[in-house]
Amino acid sequence: MLAVSLRQIGMAANACRFGRRLLQTQAGSASDWQLQTAIAFDIDGVLVKGKRTLDQGRRALAMLNGDNRLNKKIPFVLMTNGGGVSEATKAADISKRLQTEIRADQVVLAHSPMQSLVKQYGDKHVLVVGGIKRRCADIARAYGFTDVSTPNDLVHWQPSLWPFMRPPANDQLSAVPGRDYAMHPFHAVMVFYDSFDFGRDLQVVTDVLRSKDATAGNDFVDRQVVPLFMSNEDLVFSNDYSQPRFGQGAYHVCLRAMWHALTNGAPLEYTRFGKPHQVQYRYSEQLLDRMAMAAVPGIDLASMRAGRCIYAIGDNPAADIAGANGAGWSSVLVRTGVFRGPPGSNDAANPATMVVDHVEDAVSWILETEAKRLDAVGSGLKTKIKARAGSPLCA
Ligand code: G3P
Ligand code: MG
């Protein structure tokens, strides 16, 4: 249990003179906490466990939305390696489950930063893998990819390509039926979400990657012909089962093994998205920047960033904690998900700034720490803004 609760920190927060001074100079009406402090929540294993919603998660988000003695709203994003739905759908689902309003622009899914690939592949034929039916293809189209096919489209084209399933019905297809995939080369393979059929997706992806003309169905070569992008390499994740479950990273392991076996050990190269990769953290920072700009129009972003401490709360040391530490954020590890260390322990490979039992304790600790930090800076211990995320001034 945390020694200091949120209720005990109200007085300390009142002394945030530094924040007020910053806001006065920037003509803003936002609270200092809105600019100086931000939180990125992991979802699975922190706020929810599969179909189960954690009560501590509800209370933690309510605290950030102003349900605290300080009456402070604190900006936050949800940053998950999950996906397979749109950001708006995820926001609506989590809003309902956690009984708090979350907007689509507060949600970072594993595949959200893959929107940056539209510049290069927006008008090219791409294979989108993962998820159910054609949902990921629809998400890719909404991002701006205009020519999207899926493994189901290929199996529908030639059922013998993967004979171990019933050929998909038309409502499961992404592309118009009747396309001859031997004639339409792919320019990229993008794994958006967990495969719902490992066998089929190993077959289809290795077929396309090593087809000599980047199609499906033509002769194979022992080298990678098509670039590959993957959204989430979590080996395991936490749901309501008693033990962690295979994540998309398990598919990567299988794909690499099959690739090596099929190609006599040719290298398989791919670009990774998702935590712990920094592309995810830069993307989240951009969302947080936009929130600050909305709170204080005309804000000096560089000064705001220099004084802001971002905290990540996660359950998976290899993803959430490694990534946050690498981004120069503070990291809080909870014991409700993948991490199973005994009380008092930290992860040896990726130690977090703080380890607590659950997300509610994490938020209480962050608020307490930030109250002290902003008070210390405002009391003249530091005469100007030097607090960079990851510096001694952030936890
Ligand atoms: O498939 C979801 C999983 O790999 C991780 O989700 O919210 O714990 O990052 P999250
Ligand atoms: Mg998690």
mmCIF file of C-alpha atoms and ligand atoms in Angstrom:
data_model
loop_
_atom_site.group_PDB
_atom_site.id
_atom_site.type_symbol
_atom_site.label_atom_id
_atom_site.label_comp_id
_atom_site.label_asym_id
_atom_site.label_seq_id
_atom_site.Cartn_x
_atom_site.Cartn_y
_atom_site.Cartn_z
ATOM 1 C CA MET A 1 0.000 0.000 0.000
ATOM 2 C CA LEU A 2 1.168 3.506 -0.645
ATOM 3 C CA ALA A 3 2.024 5.441 2.452
ATOM 4 C CA VAL A 4 0.558 8.679 1.094
ATOM 5 C CA SER A 5 -2.880 8.747 -0.453
ATOM 6 C CA LEU A 6 -4.264 11.198 -2.941
ATOM 7 C CA ARG A 7 -6.322 12.816 -0.194
ATOM 8 C CA GLN A 8 -3.144 13.751 1.664
ATOM 9 C CA ILE A 9 -1.589 15.687 -1.154
ATOM 10 C CA GLY A 10 -4.061 18.479 -1.684
ATOM 11 C CA MET A 11 -2.059 21.018 0.339
ATOM 12 C CA ALA A 12 1.182 20.268 -1.442
ATOM 13 C CA ALA A 13 -0.422 20.745 -4.815
ATOM 14 C CA ASN A 14 -1.674 24.189 -3.841
ATOM 15 C CA ALA A 15 1.896 25.350 -3.771
ATOM 16 C CA CYS A 16 2.586 24.786 -7.455
ATOM 17 C CA ARG A 17 3.771 28.321 -8.013
ATOM 18 C CA PHE A 18 6.090 27.297 -10.814
ATOM 19 C CA GLY A 19 3.237 26.000 -12.888
ATOM 20 C CA ARG A 20 1.150 29.086 -12.290
ATOM 21 C CA ARG A 21 4.045 31.302 -13.343
ATOM 22 C CA LEU A 22 4.477 29.346 -16.555
ATOM 23 C CA LEU A 23 0.795 29.690 -17.309
ATOM 24 C CA GLN A 24 0.715 33.379 -16.559
ATOM 25 C CA THR A 25 3.452 33.961 -19.084
ATOM 26 C CA GLN A 26 1.576 31.874 -21.619
ATOM 27 C CA ALA A 27 -1.754 33.554 -21.046
ATOM 28 C CA GLY A 28 -3.410 30.252 -20.364
ATOM 29 C CA SER A 29 -6.227 29.266 -18.147
ATOM 30 C CA ALA A 30 -5.301 25.606 -17.910
ATOM 31 C CA SER A 31 -4.096 24.216 -14.621
ATOM 32 C CA ASP A 32 -0.377 23.636 -14.161
ATOM 33 C CA TRP A 33 -1.052 19.913 -13.955
ATOM 34 C CA GLN A 34 -2.541 19.969 -17.431
ATOM 35 C CA LEU A 35 0.798 21.037 -18.856
ATOM 36 C CA GLN A 36 3.374 19.582 -16.501
ATOM 37 C CA THR A 37 2.113 16.069 -15.935
ATOM 38 C CA ALA A 38 0.788 13.408 -18.280
ATOM 39 C CA ILE A 39 0.068 9.710 -17.994
ATOM 40 C CA ALA A 40 0.039 6.895 -20.553
ATOM 41 C CA PHE A 41 -1.988 3.877 -19.443
ATOM 42 C CA ASP A 42 -1.492 0.410 -20.762
ATOM 43 C CA ILE A 43 -4.880 -1.331 -21.127
ATOM 44 C CA ASP A 44 -4.613 -5.135 -20.873
ATOM 45 C CA GLY A 45 -3.388 -6.196 -17.455
ATOM 46 C CA VAL A 46 -3.720 -2.657 -16.087
ATOM 47 C CA LEU A 47 -7.270 -1.384 -16.681
ATOM 48 C CA VAL A 48 -8.919 -4.581 -17.860
ATOM 49 C CA LYS A 49 -8.212 -8.324 -17.840
ATOM 50 C CA GLY A 50 -9.956 -9.742 -20.891
ATOM 51 C CA LYS A 51 -13.672 -9.378 -20.275
ATOM 52 C CA ARG A 52 -13.118 -8.296 -16.682
ATOM 53 C CA THR A 53 -12.790 -4.589 -15.904
ATOM 54 C CA LEU A 54 -10.643 -3.746 -12.905
ATOM 55 C CA ASP A 55 -12.354 -1.548 -10.290
ATOM 56 C CA GLN A 56 -9.036 0.136 -9.602
ATOM 57 C CA GLY A 57 -8.947 1.140 -13.273
ATOM 58 C CA ARG A 58 -12.314 2.866 -12.992
ATOM 59 C CA ARG A 59 -11.215 4.772 -9.927
ATOM 60 C CA ALA A 60 -7.833 5.664 -11.436
ATOM 61 C CA LEU A 61 -9.355 7.232 -14.545
ATOM 62 C CA ALA A 62 -12.000 9.020 -12.503
ATOM 63 C CA MET A 63 -9.158 10.577 -10.487
ATOM 64 C CA LEU A 64 -7.534 11.890 -13.643
ATOM 65 C CA ASN A 65 -10.786 13.302 -14.886
ATOM 66 C CA GLY A 66 -10.920 15.556 -11.840
ATOM 67 C CA ASP A 67 -12.435 13.308 -9.186
ATOM 68 C CA ASN A 68 -9.801 14.196 -6.620
ATOM 69 C CA ARG A 69 -9.342 16.686 -3.824
ATOM 70 C CA LEU A 70 -7.265 18.902 -6.080
ATOM 71 C CA ASN A 71 -10.044 19.073 -8.648
ATOM 72 C CA LYS A 72 -7.302 18.761 -11.247
ATOM 73 C CA LYS A 73 -7.768 17.174 -14.624
ATOM 74 C CA ILE A 74 -4.626 15.471 -15.788
ATOM 75 C CA PRO A 75 -4.051 14.652 -19.451
ATOM 76 C CA PHE A 76 -3.696 11.013 -20.321
ATOM 77 C CA VAL A 77 -3.602 8.626 -23.228
ATOM 78 C CA LEU A 78 -4.350 4.932 -23.409
ATOM 79 C CA MET A 79 -1.391 3.267 -25.057
ATOM 80 C CA THR A 80 -1.967 -0.372 -25.844
ATOM 81 C CA ASN A 81 -0.299 -3.001 -27.957
ATOM 82 C CA GLY A 82 -3.798 -4.220 -28.666
ATOM 83 C CA GLY A 83 -5.754 -3.214 -31.743
ATOM 84 C CA GLY A 84 -7.863 -4.846 -34.408
ATOM 85 C CA VAL A 85 -10.491 -2.129 -34.006
ATOM 86 C CA SER A 86 -10.441 1.580 -34.773
ATOM 87 C CA GLU A 87 -9.259 4.097 -32.188
ATOM 88 C CA ALA A 88 -12.853 5.386 -31.969
ATOM 89 C CA THR A 89 -14.247 1.909 -31.279
ATOM 90 C CA LYS A 90 -11.629 1.243 -28.623
ATOM 91 C CA ALA A 91 -12.343 4.615 -27.009
ATOM 92 C CA ALA A 92 -16.080 3.892 -26.934
ATOM 93 C CA ASP A 93 -15.554 0.403 -25.494
ATOM 94 C CA ILE A 94 -13.170 1.533 -22.756
ATOM 95 C CA SER A 95 -15.328 4.587 -21.962
ATOM 96 C CA LYS A 96 -18.266 2.300 -21.326
ATOM 97 C CA ARG A 97 -16.315 -0.230 -19.316
ATOM 98 C CA LEU A 98 -14.446 2.300 -17.224
ATOM 99 C CA GLN A 99 -17.387 4.684 -16.935
ATOM 100 C CA THR A 100 -15.414 7.688 -18.015
ATOM 101 C CA GLU A 101 -15.308 9.586 -21.265
ATOM 102 C CA ILE A 102 -12.319 8.779 -23.440
ATOM 103 C CA ARG A 103 -11.919 10.310 -26.879
ATOM 104 C CA ALA A 104 -10.504 8.565 -29.940
ATOM 105 C CA ASP A 105 -7.577 11.000 -29.927
ATOM 106 C CA GLN A 106 -6.559 9.667 -26.505
ATOM 107 C CA VAL A 107 -6.081 6.144 -27.827
ATOM 108 C CA VAL A 108 -2.841 4.773 -29.252
ATOM 109 C CA LEU A 109 -3.244 1.269 -30.640
ATOM 110 C CA ALA A 110 -0.328 -0.884 -31.771
ATOM 111 C CA HIS A 111 -1.155 -0.054 -35.394
ATOM 112 C CA SER A 112 -1.999 3.666 -34.939
ATOM 113 C CA PRO A 113 1.493 4.916 -35.934
ATOM 114 C CA MET A 114 1.370 2.681 -39.023
ATOM 115 C CA GLN A 115 -0.639 5.529 -40.535
ATOM 116 C CA SER A 116 2.750 7.042 -41.331
ATOM 117 C CA LEU A 117 3.157 4.286 -43.963
ATOM 118 C CA VAL A 118 0.293 5.730 -46.018
ATOM 119 C CA LYS A 119 2.705 8.225 -47.537
ATOM 120 C CA GLN A 120 4.668 5.397 -49.104
ATOM 121 C CA TYR A 121 2.038 2.712 -49.617
ATOM 122 C CA GLY A 122 -1.296 4.573 -49.739
ATOM 123 C CA ASP A 123 -1.820 3.805 -53.413
ATOM 124 C CA LYS A 124 0.040 0.481 -53.474
ATOM 125 C CA HIS A 125 -1.325 -3.042 -53.114
ATOM 126 C CA VAL A 126 -0.709 -4.219 -49.541
ATOM 127 C CA LEU A 127 -1.488 -7.416 -47.633
ATOM 128 C CA VAL A 128 -3.023 -6.655 -44.224
ATOM 129 C CA VAL A 129 -2.875 -9.525 -41.715
ATOM 130 C CA GLY A 130 -4.593 -10.098 -38.352
ATOM 131 C CA GLY A 131 -7.926 -9.740 -36.630
ATOM 132 C CA ILE A 132 -11.315 -11.131 -37.520
ATOM 133 C CA LYS A 133 -13.089 -11.062 -40.859
ATOM 134 C CA ARG A 134 -12.036 -7.925 -42.724
ATOM 135 C CA ARG A 135 -11.886 -5.568 -39.771
ATOM 136 C CA CYS A 136 -8.173 -4.743 -40.077
ATOM 137 C CA ALA A 137 -8.558 -4.128 -43.797
ATOM 138 C CA ASP A 138 -11.322 -1.630 -43.013
ATOM 139 C CA ILE A 139 -9.064 0.082 -40.470
ATOM 140 C CA ALA A 140 -6.247 0.224 -43.029
ATOM 141 C CA ARG A 141 -8.614 1.814 -45.557
ATOM 142 C CA ALA A 142 -9.731 4.373 -42.987
ATOM 143 C CA TYR A 143 -6.045 5.213 -42.452
ATOM 144 C CA GLY A 144 -5.685 5.886 -46.188
ATOM 145 C CA PHE A 145 -4.444 2.610 -47.723
ATOM 146 C CA THR A 146 -6.510 2.289 -50.872
ATOM 147 C CA ASP A 147 -5.600 -1.166 -52.197
ATOM 148 C CA VAL A 148 -5.842 -3.699 -49.386
ATOM 149 C CA SER A 149 -6.102 -7.490 -49.524
ATOM 150 C CA THR A 150 -6.151 -10.017 -46.695
ATOM 151 C CA PRO A 151 -5.293 -13.704 -46.271
ATOM 152 C CA ASN A 152 -9.020 -14.464 -46.572
ATOM 153 C CA ASP A 153 -9.050 -12.871 -50.039
ATOM 154 C CA LEU A 154 -6.205 -15.148 -51.106
ATOM 155 C CA VAL A 155 -7.835 -18.302 -49.729
ATOM 156 C CA HIS A 156 -11.093 -17.333 -51.423
ATOM 157 C CA TRP A 157 -9.184 -16.904 -54.698
ATOM 158 C CA GLN A 158 -7.638 -20.378 -54.423
ATOM 159 C CA PRO A 159 -8.942 -22.510 -51.537
ATOM 160 C CA SER A 160 -6.121 -25.042 -52.016
ATOM 161 C CA LEU A 161 -3.670 -22.314 -50.929
ATOM 162 C CA TRP A 162 -4.732 -23.198 -47.349
ATOM 163 C CA PRO A 163 -6.900 -26.306 -47.467
ATOM 164 C CA PHE A 164 -7.400 -26.549 -43.708
ATOM 165 C CA MET A 165 -10.280 -24.100 -43.507
ATOM 166 C CA ARG A 166 -13.644 -23.633 -45.074
ATOM 167 C CA PRO A 167 -13.270 -21.045 -47.884
ATOM 168 C CA PRO A 168 -14.329 -17.669 -46.501
ATOM 169 C CA ALA A 169 -17.740 -16.272 -47.400
ATOM 170 C CA ASN A 170 -18.030 -13.059 -49.384
ATOM 171 C CA ASP A 171 -18.797 -10.962 -46.302
ATOM 172 C CA GLN A 172 -15.346 -11.876 -44.926
ATOM 173 C CA LEU A 173 -13.505 -10.558 -47.940
ATOM 174 C CA SER A 174 -11.738 -7.252 -48.179
ATOM 175 C CA ALA A 175 -11.100 -7.055 -51.911
ATOM 176 C CA VAL A 176 -13.574 -7.542 -54.725
ATOM 177 C CA PRO A 177 -13.866 -11.301 -55.422
ATOM 178 C CA GLY A 178 -12.485 -12.402 -58.760
ATOM 179 C CA ARG A 179 -9.119 -10.729 -58.607
ATOM 180 C CA ASP A 180 -6.284 -12.888 -59.941
ATOM 181 C CA TYR A 181 -3.624 -12.657 -57.238
ATOM 182 C CA ALA A 182 -0.992 -14.269 -59.454
ATOM 183 C CA MET A 183 -1.147 -11.075 -61.520
ATOM 184 C CA HIS A 184 -1.206 -8.457 -58.752
ATOM 185 C CA PRO A 185 2.093 -7.978 -56.922
ATOM 186 C CA PHE A 186 2.151 -6.845 -53.303
ATOM 187 C CA HIS A 187 4.267 -3.879 -52.256
ATOM 188 C CA ALA A 188 4.183 -4.543 -48.518
ATOM 189 C CA VAL A 189 2.915 -6.971 -45.901
ATOM 190 C CA MET A 190 1.526 -5.336 -42.770
ATOM 191 C CA VAL A 191 0.621 -7.358 -39.697
ATOM 192 C CA PHE A 192 -1.882 -5.068 -37.970
ATOM 193 C CA TYR A 193 -3.057 -7.328 -35.175
ATOM 194 C CA ASP A 194 -2.844 -10.830 -33.687
ATOM 195 C CA SER A 195 -3.402 -13.602 -36.216
ATOM 196 C CA PHE A 196 -6.648 -15.470 -35.647
ATOM 197 C CA ASP A 197 -5.308 -18.342 -37.750
ATOM 198 C CA PHE A 198 -1.554 -18.836 -37.256
ATOM 199 C CA GLY A 199 -1.281 -21.673 -39.788
ATOM 200 C CA ARG A 200 -3.045 -19.840 -42.610
ATOM 201 C CA ASP A 201 -1.180 -16.610 -41.925
ATOM 202 C CA LEU A 202 2.220 -18.329 -41.808
ATOM 203 C CA GLN A 203 1.484 -19.888 -45.178
ATOM 204 C CA VAL A 204 0.130 -16.734 -46.815
ATOM 205 C CA VAL A 205 2.799 -14.355 -45.488
ATOM 206 C CA THR A 206 5.756 -16.612 -46.362
ATOM 207 C CA ASP A 207 4.214 -17.183 -49.812
ATOM 208 C CA VAL A 208 4.049 -13.468 -50.543
ATOM 209 C CA LEU A 209 7.398 -12.548 -48.975
ATOM 210 C CA ARG A 210 9.336 -15.049 -51.100
ATOM 211 C CA SER A 211 7.360 -15.058 -54.319
ATOM 212 C CA LYS A 212 9.829 -14.080 -57.050
ATOM 213 C CA ASP A 213 7.492 -11.420 -58.444
ATOM 214 C CA ALA A 214 5.909 -10.389 -55.115
ATOM 215 C CA THR A 215 2.580 -12.026 -55.948
ATOM 216 C CA ALA A 216 0.974 -15.082 -54.429
ATOM 217 C CA GLY A 217 1.106 -18.352 -56.274
ATOM 218 C CA ASN A 218 4.192 -17.891 -58.426
ATOM 219 C CA ASP A 219 7.669 -19.402 -58.022
ATOM 220 C CA PHE A 220 9.506 -18.994 -54.742
ATOM 221 C CA VAL A 221 13.028 -17.662 -54.199
ATOM 222 C CA ASP A 222 15.232 -17.955 -51.116
ATOM 223 C CA ARG A 223 15.135 -14.285 -50.241
ATOM 224 C CA GLN A 224 12.701 -11.675 -49.005
ATOM 225 C CA VAL A 225 11.098 -9.855 -51.923
ATOM 226 C CA VAL A 226 8.464 -7.749 -50.118
ATOM 227 C CA PRO A 227 8.969 -5.474 -47.074
ATOM 228 C CA LEU A 228 7.265 -6.547 -43.849
ATOM 229 C CA PHE A 229 5.842 -4.354 -41.060
ATOM 230 C CA MET A 230 4.576 -5.730 -37.748
ATOM 231 C CA SER A 231 2.607 -3.870 -35.118
ATOM 232 C CA ASN A 232 3.204 -5.595 -31.784
ATOM 233 C CA GLU A 233 5.829 -8.014 -30.623
ATOM 234 C CA ASP A 234 4.393 -8.889 -27.203
ATOM 235 C CA LEU A 235 5.181 -12.558 -26.732
ATOM 236 C CA VAL A 236 2.437 -12.755 -24.120
ATOM 237 C CA PHE A 237 -0.270 -10.519 -22.710
ATOM 238 C CA SER A 238 -2.609 -10.695 -19.759
ATOM 239 C CA ASN A 239 -6.333 -11.408 -19.915
ATOM 240 C CA ASP A 240 -8.759 -13.077 -17.504
ATOM 241 C CA TYR A 241 -7.061 -16.481 -17.828
ATOM 242 C CA SER A 242 -4.882 -17.476 -14.876
ATOM 243 C CA GLN A 243 -1.636 -17.278 -16.898
ATOM 244 C CA PRO A 244 -0.390 -14.906 -19.631
ATOM 245 C CA ARG A 245 -1.557 -15.768 -23.185
ATOM 246 C CA PHE A 246 0.274 -15.716 -26.539
ATOM 247 C CA GLY A 247 0.384 -12.276 -28.129
ATOM 248 C CA GLN A 248 1.305 -11.210 -31.661
ATOM 249 C CA GLY A 249 4.977 -11.756 -30.745
ATOM 250 C CA ALA A 250 4.275 -15.495 -30.660
ATOM 251 C CA TYR A 251 3.300 -15.265 -34.338
ATOM 252 C CA HIS A 252 6.578 -13.431 -35.046
ATOM 253 C CA VAL A 253 8.536 -16.280 -33.438
ATOM 254 C CA CYS A 254 6.714 -18.828 -35.592
ATOM 255 C CA LEU A 255 7.104 -16.725 -38.734
ATOM 256 C CA ARG A 256 10.860 -16.321 -38.205
ATOM 257 C CA ALA A 257 11.265 -20.060 -37.586
ATOM 258 C CA MET A 258 9.267 -20.983 -40.696
ATOM 259 C CA TRP A 259 11.094 -18.389 -42.769
ATOM 260 C CA HIS A 260 14.492 -19.763 -41.788
ATOM 261 C CA ALA A 261 13.387 -23.339 -42.412
ATOM 262 C CA LEU A 262 11.939 -22.481 -45.836
ATOM 263 C CA THR A 263 14.758 -20.283 -47.119
ATOM 264 C CA ASN A 264 17.854 -22.053 -45.812
ATOM 265 C CA GLY A 265 18.388 -19.362 -43.223
ATOM 266 C CA ALA A 266 17.879 -16.221 -45.299
ATOM 267 C CA PRO A 267 17.457 -13.132 -43.099
ATOM 268 C CA LEU A 268 13.928 -11.899 -42.451
ATOM 269 C CA GLU A 269 13.806 -8.154 -42.074
ATOM 270 C CA TYR A 270 10.881 -6.253 -40.699
ATOM 271 C CA THR A 271 9.996 -2.901 -39.237
ATOM 272 C CA ARG A 272 8.515 -3.042 -35.768
ATOM 273 C CA PHE A 273 5.773 -0.891 -34.337
ATOM 274 C CA GLY A 274 4.165 -1.102 -30.903
ATOM 275 C CA LYS A 275 5.682 -0.810 -27.453
ATOM 276 C CA PRO A 276 8.603 -0.856 -26.597
ATOM 277 C CA HIS A 277 9.496 0.813 -29.911
ATOM 278 C CA GLN A 278 10.018 4.532 -29.782
ATOM 279 C CA VAL A 279 7.708 5.299 -32.695
ATOM 280 C CA GLN A 280 4.842 4.594 -30.277
ATOM 281 C CA TYR A 281 6.164 7.030 -27.679
ATOM 282 C CA ARG A 282 6.724 9.857 -30.163
ATOM 283 C CA TYR A 283 3.181 9.306 -31.441
ATOM 284 C CA SER A 284 1.763 9.484 -27.899
ATOM 285 C CA GLU A 285 3.777 12.630 -27.182
ATOM 286 C CA GLN A 286 2.235 14.245 -30.249
ATOM 287 C CA LEU A 287 -1.255 13.481 -28.938
ATOM 288 C CA LEU A 288 -0.321 14.941 -25.548
ATOM 289 C CA ASP A 289 1.132 18.025 -27.264
ATOM 290 C CA ARG A 290 -2.160 18.546 -29.077
ATOM 291 C CA MET A 291 -4.039 18.372 -25.771
ATOM 292 C CA ALA A 292 -1.741 21.038 -24.339
ATOM 293 C CA MET A 293 -2.248 23.213 -27.409
ATOM 294 C CA ALA A 294 -6.004 22.840 -27.058
ATOM 295 C CA ALA A 295 -5.801 23.805 -23.365
ATOM 296 C CA VAL A 296 -3.522 26.799 -23.987
ATOM 297 C CA PRO A 297 -3.750 28.082 -27.552
ATOM 298 C CA GLY A 298 -0.425 29.507 -28.686
ATOM 299 C CA ILE A 299 1.545 27.661 -26.037
ATOM 300 C CA ASP A 300 5.320 27.508 -26.442
ATOM 301 C CA LEU A 301 5.585 23.780 -27.073
ATOM 302 C CA ALA A 302 9.325 23.529 -26.480
ATOM 303 C CA SER A 303 9.079 25.044 -22.971
ATOM 304 C CA MET A 304 6.052 22.957 -22.152
ATOM 305 C CA ARG A 305 7.808 19.758 -23.233
ATOM 306 C CA ALA A 306 10.918 20.671 -21.257
ATOM 307 C CA GLY A 307 8.921 20.947 -18.045
ATOM 308 C CA ARG A 308 6.579 18.030 -18.556
ATOM 309 C CA CYS A 309 6.978 14.642 -16.887
ATOM 310 C CA ILE A 310 5.236 11.728 -18.579
ATOM 311 C CA TYR A 311 4.484 8.574 -16.628
ATOM 312 C CA ALA A 312 3.705 5.210 -18.217
ATOM 313 C CA ILE A 313 1.744 2.666 -16.202
ATOM 314 C CA GLY A 314 2.119 -0.891 -17.454
ATOM 315 C CA ASP A 315 2.149 -4.566 -16.534
ATOM 316 C CA ASN A 316 4.657 -5.872 -19.074
ATOM 317 C CA PRO A 317 8.297 -5.016 -18.299
ATOM 318 C CA ALA A 318 9.588 -5.955 -21.774
ATOM 319 C CA ALA A 319 7.057 -3.698 -23.507
ATOM 320 C CA ASP A 320 5.665 -0.999 -21.219
ATOM 321 C CA ILE A 321 8.608 -0.434 -18.913
ATOM 322 C CA ALA A 322 11.437 -0.937 -21.427
ATOM 323 C CA GLY A 323 9.718 1.464 -23.839
ATOM 324 C CA ALA A 324 8.954 4.137 -21.251
ATOM 325 C CA ASN A 325 12.493 4.016 -19.859
ATOM 326 C CA GLY A 326 13.865 4.301 -23.400
ATOM 327 C CA ALA A 327 11.649 7.313 -24.091
ATOM 328 C CA GLY A 328 12.901 9.133 -21.009
ATOM 329 C CA TRP A 329 9.525 8.804 -19.306
ATOM 330 C CA SER A 330 8.973 7.598 -15.777
ATOM 331 C CA SER A 331 7.610 4.082 -15.521
ATOM 332 C CA VAL A 332 5.253 2.461 -13.030
ATOM 333 C CA LEU A 333 4.922 -1.329 -13.052
ATOM 334 C CA VAL A 334 1.768 -2.941 -11.652
ATOM 335 C CA ARG A 335 1.248 -6.475 -10.406
ATOM 336 C CA THR A 336 -2.126 -7.143 -12.025
ATOM 337 C CA GLY A 337 -0.851 -8.516 -15.337
ATOM 338 C CA VAL A 338 2.206 -10.073 -16.962
ATOM 339 C CA PHE A 339 4.655 -9.114 -14.183
ATOM 340 C CA ARG A 340 4.432 -11.669 -11.392
ATOM 341 C CA GLY A 341 7.298 -10.616 -9.112
ATOM 342 C CA PRO A 342 6.674 -10.784 -5.367
ATOM 343 C CA PRO A 343 5.845 -7.611 -3.418
ATOM 344 C CA GLY A 344 8.927 -5.453 -3.012
ATOM 345 C CA SER A 345 10.586 -6.732 -6.181
ATOM 346 C CA ASN A 346 11.194 -5.026 -9.489
ATOM 347 C CA ASP A 347 11.879 -6.475 -12.921
ATOM 348 C CA ALA A 348 15.594 -7.279 -13.237
ATOM 349 C CA ALA A 349 15.932 -6.706 -16.993
ATOM 350 C CA ASN A 350 13.721 -3.617 -17.226
ATOM 351 C CA PRO A 351 13.403 -2.046 -13.803
ATOM 352 C CA ALA A 352 10.540 0.422 -13.394
ATOM 353 C CA THR A 353 10.835 3.734 -11.592
ATOM 354 C CA MET A 354 8.193 2.437 -9.166
ATOM 355 C CA VAL A 355 6.388 -0.853 -8.616
ATOM 356 C CA VAL A 356 2.905 -0.897 -7.070
ATOM 357 C CA ASP A 357 0.082 -3.387 -6.667
ATOM 358 C CA HIS A 358 -2.384 -1.881 -9.131
ATOM 359 C CA VAL A 359 -3.256 1.090 -11.282
ATOM 360 C CA GLU A 360 -5.044 3.048 -8.563
ATOM 361 C CA ASP A 361 -1.917 2.967 -6.423
ATOM 362 C CA ALA A 362 0.069 3.956 -9.489
ATOM 363 C CA VAL A 363 -2.002 7.099 -10.039
ATOM 364 C CA SER A 364 -1.883 7.999 -6.334
ATOM 365 C CA TRP A 365 1.899 7.677 -6.379
ATOM 366 C CA ILE A 366 2.182 9.803 -9.516
ATOM 367 C CA LEU A 367 -0.001 12.570 -8.079
ATOM 368 C CA GLU A 368 1.949 12.556 -4.847
ATOM 369 C CA THR A 369 5.276 12.635 -6.708
ATOM 370 C CA GLU A 370 4.160 15.403 -9.027
ATOM 371 C CA ALA A 371 2.800 17.518 -6.180
ATOM 372 C CA LYS A 372 6.223 17.358 -4.556
ATOM 373 C CA ARG A 373 8.071 18.014 -7.798
ATOM 374 C CA LEU A 374 6.025 21.025 -8.807
ATOM 375 C CA ASP A 375 6.193 22.360 -5.272
ATOM 376 C CA ALA A 376 9.986 21.946 -5.160
ATOM 377 C CA VAL A 377 10.489 23.688 -8.474
ATOM 378 C CA GLY A 378 8.097 26.482 -7.497
ATOM 379 C CA SER A 379 9.791 27.013 -4.148
ATOM 380 C CA GLY A 380 12.956 28.118 -5.861
ATOM 381 C CA LEU A 381 14.965 24.925 -5.541
ATOM 382 C CA LYS A 382 15.346 25.300 -9.285
ATOM 383 C CA THR A 383 15.281 28.769 -10.693
ATOM 384 C CA LYS A 384 14.345 27.890 -14.200
ATOM 385 C CA ILE A 385 12.777 25.075 -16.063
ATOM 386 C CA LYS A 386 15.228 22.261 -16.310
ATOM 387 C CA ALA A 387 12.903 19.408 -15.673
ATOM 388 C CA ARG A 388 13.202 17.104 -18.641
ATOM 389 C CA ALA A 389 11.444 13.774 -18.572
ATOM 390 C CA GLY A 390 13.970 11.295 -17.232
ATOM 391 C CA SER A 391 16.023 13.969 -15.461
ATOM 392 C CA PRO A 392 16.295 13.880 -11.657
ATOM 393 C CA LEU A 393 13.413 16.328 -11.516
ATOM 394 C CA CYS A 394 11.079 13.695 -12.878
ATOM 395 C CA ALA A 395 10.598 10.607 -10.769
HETATM 396 O O1 G3P B 1 -3.053 -7.989 -27.762
HETATM 397 C C1 G3P B 1 -2.889 -7.086 -26.720
HETATM 398 C C2 G3P B 1 -1.662 -7.229 -25.957
HETATM 399 O O2 G3P B 1 -0.568 -7.772 -26.665
HETATM 400 C C3 G3P B 1 -1.219 -6.120 -25.105
HETATM 401 O O3 G3P B 1 -2.099 -5.095 -24.777
HETATM 402 O O4 G3P B 1 -2.858 -3.131 -23.476
HETATM 403 O O5 G3P B 1 -1.236 -4.754 -22.484
HETATM 404 O O6 G3P B 1 -0.483 -3.251 -24.307
HETATM 405 P P1 G3P B 1 -1.623 -3.996 -23.704
HETATM 406 MG MG MG B 2 -0.546 -4.824 -20.687
#
